[in-house]
Amino acid sequence: MARRKALLTRLTLLTLALLSVATFAPRAASADEPAPPELADGFGACDALDTRVNKELDAWAREQPKVPFKPEREETLLGGPWVDLTRAIARSSGVIAATLLPSLGAQTRDSTPAATLSFPWTFQLGPALSCSRDKGGFVVRKHIPNRLMLEPAIVPVGGSSVAMWVRTGYRLLVHPSSWAVGFGGGVGTTIDLFGFKNEPSPRASLSPEVVVHFGHCCDRGFFTLAFRTDVYFAGQDRVVVGGNVGYTYF
């Protein structure tokens, strides 16, 4: 138990030290700094903002002069559509990075700290609770609190051997539009797939979690810190405590 508490304490202090610099550092003021974004909080307020922006966009579009039709020319490089592909990758760089970059974490296995590399993929569901748009813009950025999670992970278990688990679950994450930090929690199940010594495979757990969300809502790109306790239904080591931190798009 003492090792578990020490592990979580070190993980918390290291993570907060790294994230506080980037998240809470004051922004430099300048004479030509853009106007602050328009913010809204609450399901009804976000829906009203979205409706108003759509009406403004329709009105703006009606006021634009008619543009004569110009056929598009295909842009190729070395005979292939690499120009369009490069542009698509550049526009989607944030979500690509969040999908491919692993979260770094640690957990106790047989009372011994073990490192983890996991990929917490998020699927948002339902209406937005917080939202924002730039002054004069027509894009409403939304924070949706209800999420489904799918998180595969790799755990080094000695030498060149690795073990693997996958976690599925539900997460509720509240991040007010004017805050640089959000809070949430969730529940799921972690399934040990293979590679864990002295434990049956597969085996499943009940897995509650607490989540802290660092970043400026409702922009894209956040650092997410999660603490979990897995209570397994089988095996010798029934309680596994751990956490991770990583870059997420939502």
PDB file of C-alpha atoms in Angstrom:
ATOM      1  CA  MET A   1       0.000   0.000   0.000  1.00  0.00           C
ATOM      2  CA  ALA A   2       2.865   2.392   0.838  1.00  0.00           C
ATOM      3  CA  ARG A   3       4.449   1.739  -2.559  1.00  0.00           C
ATOM      4  CA  ARG A   4       1.172   2.457  -4.290  1.00  0.00           C
ATOM      5  CA  LYS A   5       0.751   5.760  -2.466  1.00  0.00           C
ATOM      6  CA  ALA A   6       4.346   6.751  -3.228  1.00  0.00           C
ATOM      7  CA  LEU A   7       3.882   5.866  -6.911  1.00  0.00           C
ATOM      8  CA  LEU A   8       0.739   7.973  -7.237  1.00  0.00           C
ATOM      9  CA  THR A   9       2.320  10.877  -5.325  1.00  0.00           C
ATOM     10  CA  ARG A  10       5.366  10.977  -7.614  1.00  0.00           C
ATOM     11  CA  LEU A  11       3.203  10.689 -10.730  1.00  0.00           C
ATOM     12  CA  THR A  12       0.932  13.513  -9.553  1.00  0.00           C
ATOM     13  CA  LEU A  13       3.744  15.913  -8.636  1.00  0.00           C
ATOM     14  CA  LEU A  14       5.670  15.307 -11.861  1.00  0.00           C
ATOM     15  CA  THR A  15       2.593  15.734 -14.040  1.00  0.00           C
ATOM     16  CA  LEU A  16       1.348  18.875 -12.325  1.00  0.00           C
ATOM     17  CA  ALA A  17       4.798  20.460 -12.496  1.00  0.00           C
ATOM     18  CA  LEU A  18       5.023  19.883 -16.245  1.00  0.00           C
ATOM     19  CA  LEU A  19       1.466  20.911 -17.072  1.00  0.00           C
ATOM     20  CA  SER A  20       1.173  23.966 -14.862  1.00  0.00           C
ATOM     21  CA  VAL A  21       3.850  25.804 -16.847  1.00  0.00           C
ATOM     22  CA  ALA A  22       2.070  25.339 -20.171  1.00  0.00           C
ATOM     23  CA  THR A  23      -1.490  25.650 -18.918  1.00  0.00           C
ATOM     24  CA  PHE A  24      -1.419  28.467 -16.391  1.00  0.00           C
ATOM     25  CA  ALA A  25       1.399  30.624 -17.783  1.00  0.00           C
ATOM     26  CA  PRO A  26       0.074  34.144 -18.432  1.00  0.00           C
ATOM     27  CA  ARG A  27      -0.332  35.115 -22.048  1.00  0.00           C
ATOM     28  CA  ALA A  28       1.717  38.052 -23.243  1.00  0.00           C
ATOM     29  CA  ALA A  29      -0.420  41.131 -23.908  1.00  0.00           C
ATOM     30  CA  SER A  30      -0.026  43.154 -27.089  1.00  0.00           C
ATOM     31  CA  ALA A  31      -1.735  46.142 -28.673  1.00  0.00           C
ATOM     32  CA  ASP A  32      -3.022  44.105 -31.601  1.00  0.00           C
ATOM     33  CA  GLU A  33      -4.126  41.077 -29.546  1.00  0.00           C
ATOM     34  CA  PRO A  34      -7.322  39.598 -31.052  1.00  0.00           C
ATOM     35  CA  ALA A  35     -10.637  40.118 -29.309  1.00  0.00           C
ATOM     36  CA  PRO A  36     -11.560  37.423 -26.784  1.00  0.00           C
ATOM     37  CA  PRO A  37     -13.844  34.669 -28.075  1.00  0.00           C
ATOM     38  CA  GLU A  38     -17.570  34.596 -27.434  1.00  0.00           C
ATOM     39  CA  LEU A  39     -18.340  31.972 -24.780  1.00  0.00           C
ATOM     40  CA  ALA A  40     -21.430  30.009 -23.770  1.00  0.00           C
ATOM     41  CA  ASP A  41     -22.074  27.406 -21.069  1.00  0.00           C
ATOM     42  CA  GLY A  42     -25.047  25.080 -20.727  1.00  0.00           C
ATOM     43  CA  PHE A  43     -26.851  22.850 -23.200  1.00  0.00           C
ATOM     44  CA  GLY A  44     -29.419  25.532 -24.076  1.00  0.00           C
ATOM     45  CA  ALA A  45     -26.857  28.330 -24.360  1.00  0.00           C
ATOM     46  CA  CYS A  46     -24.643  26.318 -26.715  1.00  0.00           C
ATOM     47  CA  ASP A  47     -27.609  25.358 -28.876  1.00  0.00           C
ATOM     48  CA  ALA A  48     -28.691  29.018 -29.055  1.00  0.00           C
ATOM     49  CA  LEU A  49     -25.174  30.147 -30.020  1.00  0.00           C
ATOM     50  CA  ASP A  50     -24.961  27.487 -32.714  1.00  0.00           C
ATOM     51  CA  THR A  51     -28.347  28.512 -34.149  1.00  0.00           C
ATOM     52  CA  ARG A  52     -27.417  32.204 -34.148  1.00  0.00           C
ATOM     53  CA  VAL A  53     -24.082  31.583 -35.861  1.00  0.00           C
ATOM     54  CA  ASN A  54     -25.773  29.505 -38.571  1.00  0.00           C
ATOM     55  CA  LYS A  55     -28.242  32.349 -39.227  1.00  0.00           C
ATOM     56  CA  GLU A  56     -25.394  34.860 -39.401  1.00  0.00           C
ATOM     57  CA  LEU A  57     -23.560  32.632 -41.858  1.00  0.00           C
ATOM     58  CA  ASP A  58     -26.655  32.302 -44.054  1.00  0.00           C
ATOM     59  CA  ALA A  59     -27.143  36.085 -44.046  1.00  0.00           C
ATOM     60  CA  TRP A  60     -23.482  36.682 -44.886  1.00  0.00           C
ATOM     61  CA  ALA A  61     -23.615  34.172 -47.740  1.00  0.00           C
ATOM     62  CA  ARG A  62     -26.659  35.900 -49.271  1.00  0.00           C
ATOM     63  CA  GLU A  63     -24.795  39.211 -49.305  1.00  0.00           C
ATOM     64  CA  GLN A  64     -21.803  37.884 -51.218  1.00  0.00           C
ATOM     65  CA  PRO A  65     -21.517  38.710 -54.946  1.00  0.00           C
ATOM     66  CA  LYS A  66     -22.024  35.874 -57.364  1.00  0.00           C
ATOM     67  CA  VAL A  67     -18.758  34.320 -58.484  1.00  0.00           C
ATOM     68  CA  PRO A  68     -18.513  32.953 -62.023  1.00  0.00           C
ATOM     69  CA  PHE A  69     -17.955  29.226 -62.228  1.00  0.00           C
ATOM     70  CA  LYS A  70     -14.321  28.208 -62.562  1.00  0.00           C
ATOM     71  CA  PRO A  71     -13.520  24.564 -63.212  1.00  0.00           C
ATOM     72  CA  GLU A  72     -11.051  23.097 -60.738  1.00  0.00           C
ATOM     73  CA  ARG A  73      -7.710  21.946 -62.018  1.00  0.00           C
ATOM     74  CA  GLU A  74      -6.269  18.789 -60.531  1.00  0.00           C
ATOM     75  CA  GLU A  75      -3.038  19.426 -58.656  1.00  0.00           C
ATOM     76  CA  THR A  76      -0.629  16.536 -58.918  1.00  0.00           C
ATOM     77  CA  LEU A  77       2.906  15.857 -57.803  1.00  0.00           C
ATOM     78  CA  LEU A  78       4.917  13.117 -59.503  1.00  0.00           C
ATOM     79  CA  GLY A  79       1.718  12.051 -61.207  1.00  0.00           C
ATOM     80  CA  GLY A  80      -0.184  11.428 -57.957  1.00  0.00           C
ATOM     81  CA  PRO A  81      -2.651  13.303 -55.709  1.00  0.00           C
ATOM     82  CA  TRP A  82       0.016  14.046 -53.107  1.00  0.00           C
ATOM     83  CA  VAL A  83      -0.825  17.759 -52.921  1.00  0.00           C
ATOM     84  CA  ASP A  84      -4.370  17.094 -51.665  1.00  0.00           C
ATOM     85  CA  LEU A  85      -3.102  14.379 -49.315  1.00  0.00           C
ATOM     86  CA  THR A  86      -0.472  16.696 -47.820  1.00  0.00           C
ATOM     87  CA  ARG A  87      -3.053  19.421 -47.247  1.00  0.00           C
ATOM     88  CA  ALA A  88      -5.457  16.966 -45.612  1.00  0.00           C
ATOM     89  CA  ILE A  89      -2.725  15.723 -43.256  1.00  0.00           C
ATOM     90  CA  ALA A  90      -1.773  19.302 -42.339  1.00  0.00           C
ATOM     91  CA  ARG A  91      -5.401  20.215 -41.577  1.00  0.00           C
ATOM     92  CA  SER A  92      -5.822  17.088 -39.445  1.00  0.00           C
ATOM     93  CA  SER A  93      -2.440  17.170 -37.686  1.00  0.00           C
ATOM     94  CA  GLY A  94      -3.977  17.677 -34.231  1.00  0.00           C
ATOM     95  CA  VAL A  95      -6.305  14.693 -34.333  1.00  0.00           C
ATOM     96  CA  ILE A  96      -3.604  12.535 -35.960  1.00  0.00           C
ATOM     97  CA  ALA A  97      -1.158  13.377 -33.156  1.00  0.00           C
ATOM     98  CA  ALA A  98      -3.769  12.680 -30.476  1.00  0.00           C
ATOM     99  CA  THR A  99      -4.574   9.328 -32.081  1.00  0.00           C
ATOM    100  CA  LEU A 100      -1.008   8.105 -32.549  1.00  0.00           C
ATOM    101  CA  LEU A 101       0.870   9.560 -29.548  1.00  0.00           C
ATOM    102  CA  PRO A 102       0.676   7.270 -26.489  1.00  0.00           C
ATOM    103  CA  SER A 103      -0.158   8.367 -22.977  1.00  0.00           C
ATOM    104  CA  LEU A 104       2.557   7.661 -20.413  1.00  0.00           C
ATOM    105  CA  GLY A 105       1.567   6.063 -17.149  1.00  0.00           C
ATOM    106  CA  ALA A 106       2.356   3.723 -14.300  1.00  0.00           C
ATOM    107  CA  GLN A 107       0.453   1.162 -12.237  1.00  0.00           C
ATOM    108  CA  THR A 108       1.113  -1.369  -9.516  1.00  0.00           C
ATOM    109  CA  ARG A 109       1.324  -5.002 -10.584  1.00  0.00           C
ATOM    110  CA  ASP A 110       2.053  -7.534  -7.836  1.00  0.00           C
ATOM    111  CA  SER A 111       2.915  -4.550  -5.579  1.00  0.00           C
ATOM    112  CA  THR A 112       5.606  -3.508  -8.087  1.00  0.00           C
ATOM    113  CA  PRO A 113       5.446  -0.295 -10.155  1.00  0.00           C
ATOM    114  CA  ALA A 114       5.105  -0.946 -13.891  1.00  0.00           C
ATOM    115  CA  ALA A 115       5.218   1.555 -16.754  1.00  0.00           C
ATOM    116  CA  THR A 116       2.389   1.699 -19.296  1.00  0.00           C
ATOM    117  CA  LEU A 117       1.963   3.018 -22.839  1.00  0.00           C
ATOM    118  CA  SER A 118      -1.707   3.464 -23.677  1.00  0.00           C
ATOM    119  CA  PHE A 119      -3.844   4.991 -26.419  1.00  0.00           C
ATOM    120  CA  PRO A 120      -7.031   6.497 -24.884  1.00  0.00           C
ATOM    121  CA  TRP A 121      -9.343   7.074 -27.839  1.00  0.00           C
ATOM    122  CA  THR A 122     -12.428   9.213 -27.199  1.00  0.00           C
ATOM    123  CA  PHE A 123     -15.810   9.096 -28.945  1.00  0.00           C
ATOM    124  CA  GLN A 124     -18.106  12.003 -28.040  1.00  0.00           C
ATOM    125  CA  LEU A 125     -21.868  11.581 -27.674  1.00  0.00           C
ATOM    126  CA  GLY A 126     -24.740  14.026 -27.257  1.00  0.00           C
ATOM    127  CA  PRO A 127     -25.035  17.822 -27.086  1.00  0.00           C
ATOM    128  CA  ALA A 128     -22.345  20.343 -26.133  1.00  0.00           C
ATOM    129  CA  LEU A 129     -22.174  21.723 -22.591  1.00  0.00           C
ATOM    130  CA  SER A 130     -19.590  24.470 -23.306  1.00  0.00           C
ATOM    131  CA  CYS A 131     -18.798  26.238 -26.563  1.00  0.00           C
ATOM    132  CA  SER A 132     -17.004  29.238 -28.036  1.00  0.00           C
ATOM    133  CA  ARG A 133     -16.392  31.083 -31.274  1.00  0.00           C
ATOM    134  CA  ASP A 134     -13.934  33.741 -32.366  1.00  0.00           C
ATOM    135  CA  LYS A 135     -15.345  37.240 -32.747  1.00  0.00           C
ATOM    136  CA  GLY A 136     -16.771  37.559 -36.246  1.00  0.00           C
ATOM    137  CA  GLY A 137     -16.193  33.878 -37.012  1.00  0.00           C
ATOM    138  CA  PHE A 138     -18.681  31.273 -38.138  1.00  0.00           C
ATOM    139  CA  VAL A 139     -17.158  28.205 -36.467  1.00  0.00           C
ATOM    140  CA  VAL A 140     -18.546  27.138 -33.077  1.00  0.00           C
ATOM    141  CA  ARG A 141     -16.087  25.005 -31.121  1.00  0.00           C
ATOM    142  CA  LYS A 142     -17.886  22.621 -28.777  1.00  0.00           C
ATOM    143  CA  HIS A 143     -17.026  20.690 -25.632  1.00  0.00           C
ATOM    144  CA  ILE A 144     -19.186  17.560 -25.341  1.00  0.00           C
ATOM    145  CA  PRO A 145     -19.099  16.081 -21.818  1.00  0.00           C
ATOM    146  CA  ASN A 146     -20.346  12.547 -22.530  1.00  0.00           C
ATOM    147  CA  ARG A 147     -17.741  10.201 -23.997  1.00  0.00           C
ATOM    148  CA  LEU A 148     -17.199   6.554 -24.729  1.00  0.00           C
ATOM    149  CA  MET A 149     -13.615   5.354 -24.247  1.00  0.00           C
ATOM    150  CA  LEU A 150     -11.499   2.669 -25.879  1.00  0.00           C
ATOM    151  CA  GLU A 151      -7.949   2.363 -24.542  1.00  0.00           C
ATOM    152  CA  PRO A 152      -5.491  -0.369 -25.527  1.00  0.00           C
ATOM    153  CA  ALA A 153      -2.208  -0.449 -23.599  1.00  0.00           C
ATOM    154  CA  ILE A 154       1.190  -2.136 -23.531  1.00  0.00           C
ATOM    155  CA  VAL A 155       2.978  -2.986 -20.260  1.00  0.00           C
ATOM    156  CA  PRO A 156       6.670  -4.033 -20.194  1.00  0.00           C
ATOM    157  CA  VAL A 157       6.937  -7.038 -17.869  1.00  0.00           C
ATOM    158  CA  GLY A 158      10.660  -7.780 -17.958  1.00  0.00           C
ATOM    159  CA  GLY A 159      13.300  -8.229 -20.608  1.00  0.00           C
ATOM    160  CA  SER A 160      11.792  -7.991 -24.074  1.00  0.00           C
ATOM    161  CA  SER A 161       8.422  -9.331 -22.927  1.00  0.00           C
ATOM    162  CA  VAL A 162       5.300  -7.212 -22.908  1.00  0.00           C
ATOM    163  CA  ALA A 163       1.763  -7.650 -21.654  1.00  0.00           C
ATOM    164  CA  MET A 164      -1.364  -6.020 -23.021  1.00  0.00           C
ATOM    165  CA  TRP A 165      -4.695  -4.848 -21.679  1.00  0.00           C
ATOM    166  CA  VAL A 166      -7.633  -2.957 -23.150  1.00  0.00           C
ATOM    167  CA  ARG A 167     -10.087  -0.736 -21.289  1.00  0.00           C
ATOM    168  CA  THR A 168     -13.578   0.293 -22.373  1.00  0.00           C
ATOM    169  CA  GLY A 169     -15.844   2.628 -20.475  1.00  0.00           C
ATOM    170  CA  TYR A 170     -17.862   5.806 -20.096  1.00  0.00           C
ATOM    171  CA  ARG A 171     -16.417   9.193 -19.090  1.00  0.00           C
ATOM    172  CA  LEU A 172     -18.145  12.425 -18.021  1.00  0.00           C
ATOM    173  CA  LEU A 173     -15.876  15.460 -18.409  1.00  0.00           C
ATOM    174  CA  VAL A 174     -16.982  19.010 -17.515  1.00  0.00           C
ATOM    175  CA  HIS A 175     -14.796  21.894 -18.744  1.00  0.00           C
ATOM    176  CA  PRO A 176     -16.347  25.409 -18.478  1.00  0.00           C
ATOM    177  CA  SER A 177     -15.600  27.641 -21.451  1.00  0.00           C
ATOM    178  CA  SER A 178     -13.601  30.233 -19.479  1.00  0.00           C
ATOM    179  CA  TRP A 179     -11.531  27.732 -17.474  1.00  0.00           C
ATOM    180  CA  ALA A 180      -8.075  26.347 -18.199  1.00  0.00           C
ATOM    181  CA  VAL A 181      -8.846  23.125 -16.346  1.00  0.00           C
ATOM    182  CA  GLY A 182     -11.770  20.700 -16.357  1.00  0.00           C
ATOM    183  CA  PHE A 183     -12.746  17.798 -14.120  1.00  0.00           C
ATOM    184  CA  GLY A 184     -14.528  14.527 -14.588  1.00  0.00           C
ATOM    185  CA  GLY A 185     -14.761  10.858 -13.855  1.00  0.00           C
ATOM    186  CA  GLY A 186     -15.830   7.618 -15.354  1.00  0.00           C
ATOM    187  CA  VAL A 187     -16.302   3.914 -14.991  1.00  0.00           C
ATOM    188  CA  GLY A 188     -15.332   1.022 -17.201  1.00  0.00           C
ATOM    189  CA  THR A 189     -13.721  -2.376 -17.324  1.00  0.00           C
ATOM    190  CA  THR A 190     -10.106  -3.297 -17.974  1.00  0.00           C
ATOM    191  CA  ILE A 191      -9.471  -6.658 -19.622  1.00  0.00           C
ATOM    192  CA  ASP A 192      -5.997  -8.172 -19.229  1.00  0.00           C
ATOM    193  CA  LEU A 193      -5.393  -9.893 -22.566  1.00  0.00           C
ATOM    194  CA  PHE A 194      -2.039 -11.658 -22.211  1.00  0.00           C
ATOM    195  CA  GLY A 195       1.453 -11.555 -20.727  1.00  0.00           C
ATOM    196  CA  PHE A 196       0.781 -10.956 -17.023  1.00  0.00           C
ATOM    197  CA  LYS A 197       2.693 -13.468 -14.912  1.00  0.00           C
ATOM    198  CA  ASN A 198       0.849 -15.440 -12.238  1.00  0.00           C
ATOM    199  CA  GLU A 199      -2.510 -14.084 -13.436  1.00  0.00           C
ATOM    200  CA  PRO A 200      -5.190 -15.729 -15.589  1.00  0.00           C
ATOM    201  CA  SER A 201      -5.763 -14.313 -19.059  1.00  0.00           C
ATOM    202  CA  PRO A 202      -8.113 -12.920 -19.983  1.00  0.00           C
ATOM    203  CA  ARG A 203      -9.529 -11.423 -16.791  1.00  0.00           C
ATOM    204  CA  ALA A 204     -11.730  -8.357 -16.282  1.00  0.00           C
ATOM    205  CA  SER A 205     -12.047  -5.619 -13.670  1.00  0.00           C
ATOM    206  CA  LEU A 206     -14.368  -2.896 -12.464  1.00  0.00           C
ATOM    207  CA  SER A 207     -12.446   0.312 -13.200  1.00  0.00           C
ATOM    208  CA  PRO A 208     -13.561   3.703 -11.761  1.00  0.00           C
ATOM    209  CA  GLU A 209     -11.446   6.760 -12.632  1.00  0.00           C
ATOM    210  CA  VAL A 210     -10.937  10.446 -11.803  1.00  0.00           C
ATOM    211  CA  VAL A 211      -9.877  12.779 -14.625  1.00  0.00           C
ATOM    212  CA  VAL A 212      -8.293  16.260 -14.806  1.00  0.00           C
ATOM    213  CA  HIS A 213      -8.361  18.079 -18.163  1.00  0.00           C
ATOM    214  CA  PHE A 214      -5.759  20.812 -18.877  1.00  0.00           C
ATOM    215  CA  GLY A 215      -6.208  23.297 -21.725  1.00  0.00           C
ATOM    216  CA  HIS A 216      -8.148  26.328 -22.912  1.00  0.00           C
ATOM    217  CA  CYS A 217     -11.742  25.384 -23.689  1.00  0.00           C
ATOM    218  CA  CYS A 218     -13.075  25.110 -26.263  1.00  0.00           C
ATOM    219  CA  ASP A 219      -9.943  24.883 -28.413  1.00  0.00           C
ATOM    220  CA  ARG A 220      -8.749  21.511 -29.626  1.00  0.00           C
ATOM    221  CA  GLY A 221      -5.807  19.856 -27.912  1.00  0.00           C
ATOM    222  CA  PHE A 222      -5.602  19.081 -24.194  1.00  0.00           C
ATOM    223  CA  PHE A 223      -3.444  17.259 -21.678  1.00  0.00           C
ATOM    224  CA  THR A 224      -5.499  14.726 -19.754  1.00  0.00           C
ATOM    225  CA  LEU A 225      -4.488  13.210 -16.405  1.00  0.00           C
ATOM    226  CA  ALA A 226      -6.359  10.092 -15.240  1.00  0.00           C
ATOM    227  CA  PHE A 227      -6.170   8.158 -11.943  1.00  0.00           C
ATOM    228  CA  ARG A 228      -7.738   4.681 -11.746  1.00  0.00           C
ATOM    229  CA  THR A 229      -8.320   1.741  -9.465  1.00  0.00           C
ATOM    230  CA  ASP A 230      -8.954  -1.626 -11.113  1.00  0.00           C
ATOM    231  CA  VAL A 231     -10.713  -4.218  -8.970  1.00  0.00           C
ATOM    232  CA  TYR A 232     -10.365  -7.569 -10.752  1.00  0.00           C
ATOM    233  CA  PHE A 233     -12.847 -10.401 -10.451  1.00  0.00           C
ATOM    234  CA  ALA A 234     -10.199 -13.145 -10.673  1.00  0.00           C
ATOM    235  CA  GLY A 235      -6.498 -13.731 -10.026  1.00  0.00           C
ATOM    236  CA  GLN A 236      -4.143 -13.141  -7.123  1.00  0.00           C
ATOM    237  CA  ASP A 237      -3.487  -9.395  -7.458  1.00  0.00           C
ATOM    238  CA  ARG A 238      -7.090  -8.183  -7.348  1.00  0.00           C
ATOM    239  CA  VAL A 239      -6.477  -4.405  -6.868  1.00  0.00           C
ATOM    240  CA  VAL A 240      -4.306  -2.446  -9.330  1.00  0.00           C
ATOM    241  CA  VAL A 241      -3.810   1.324  -8.848  1.00  0.00           C
ATOM    242  CA  GLY A 242      -2.384   3.565 -11.548  1.00  0.00           C
ATOM    243  CA  GLY A 243      -2.673   6.600 -13.758  1.00  0.00           C
ATOM    244  CA  ASN A 244      -1.504   8.171 -16.985  1.00  0.00           C
ATOM    245  CA  VAL A 245      -1.077  11.510 -18.720  1.00  0.00           C
ATOM    246  CA  GLY A 246      -1.176  12.286 -22.413  1.00  0.00           C
ATOM    247  CA  TYR A 247      -2.237  14.581 -25.233  1.00  0.00           C
ATOM    248  CA  THR A 248      -5.875  14.299 -26.307  1.00  0.00           C
ATOM    249  CA  TYR A 249      -7.788  16.077 -29.063  1.00  0.00           C
ATOM    250  CA  PHE A 250     -11.095  16.461 -27.180  1.00  0.00           C
TER     251      PHE A 250
END
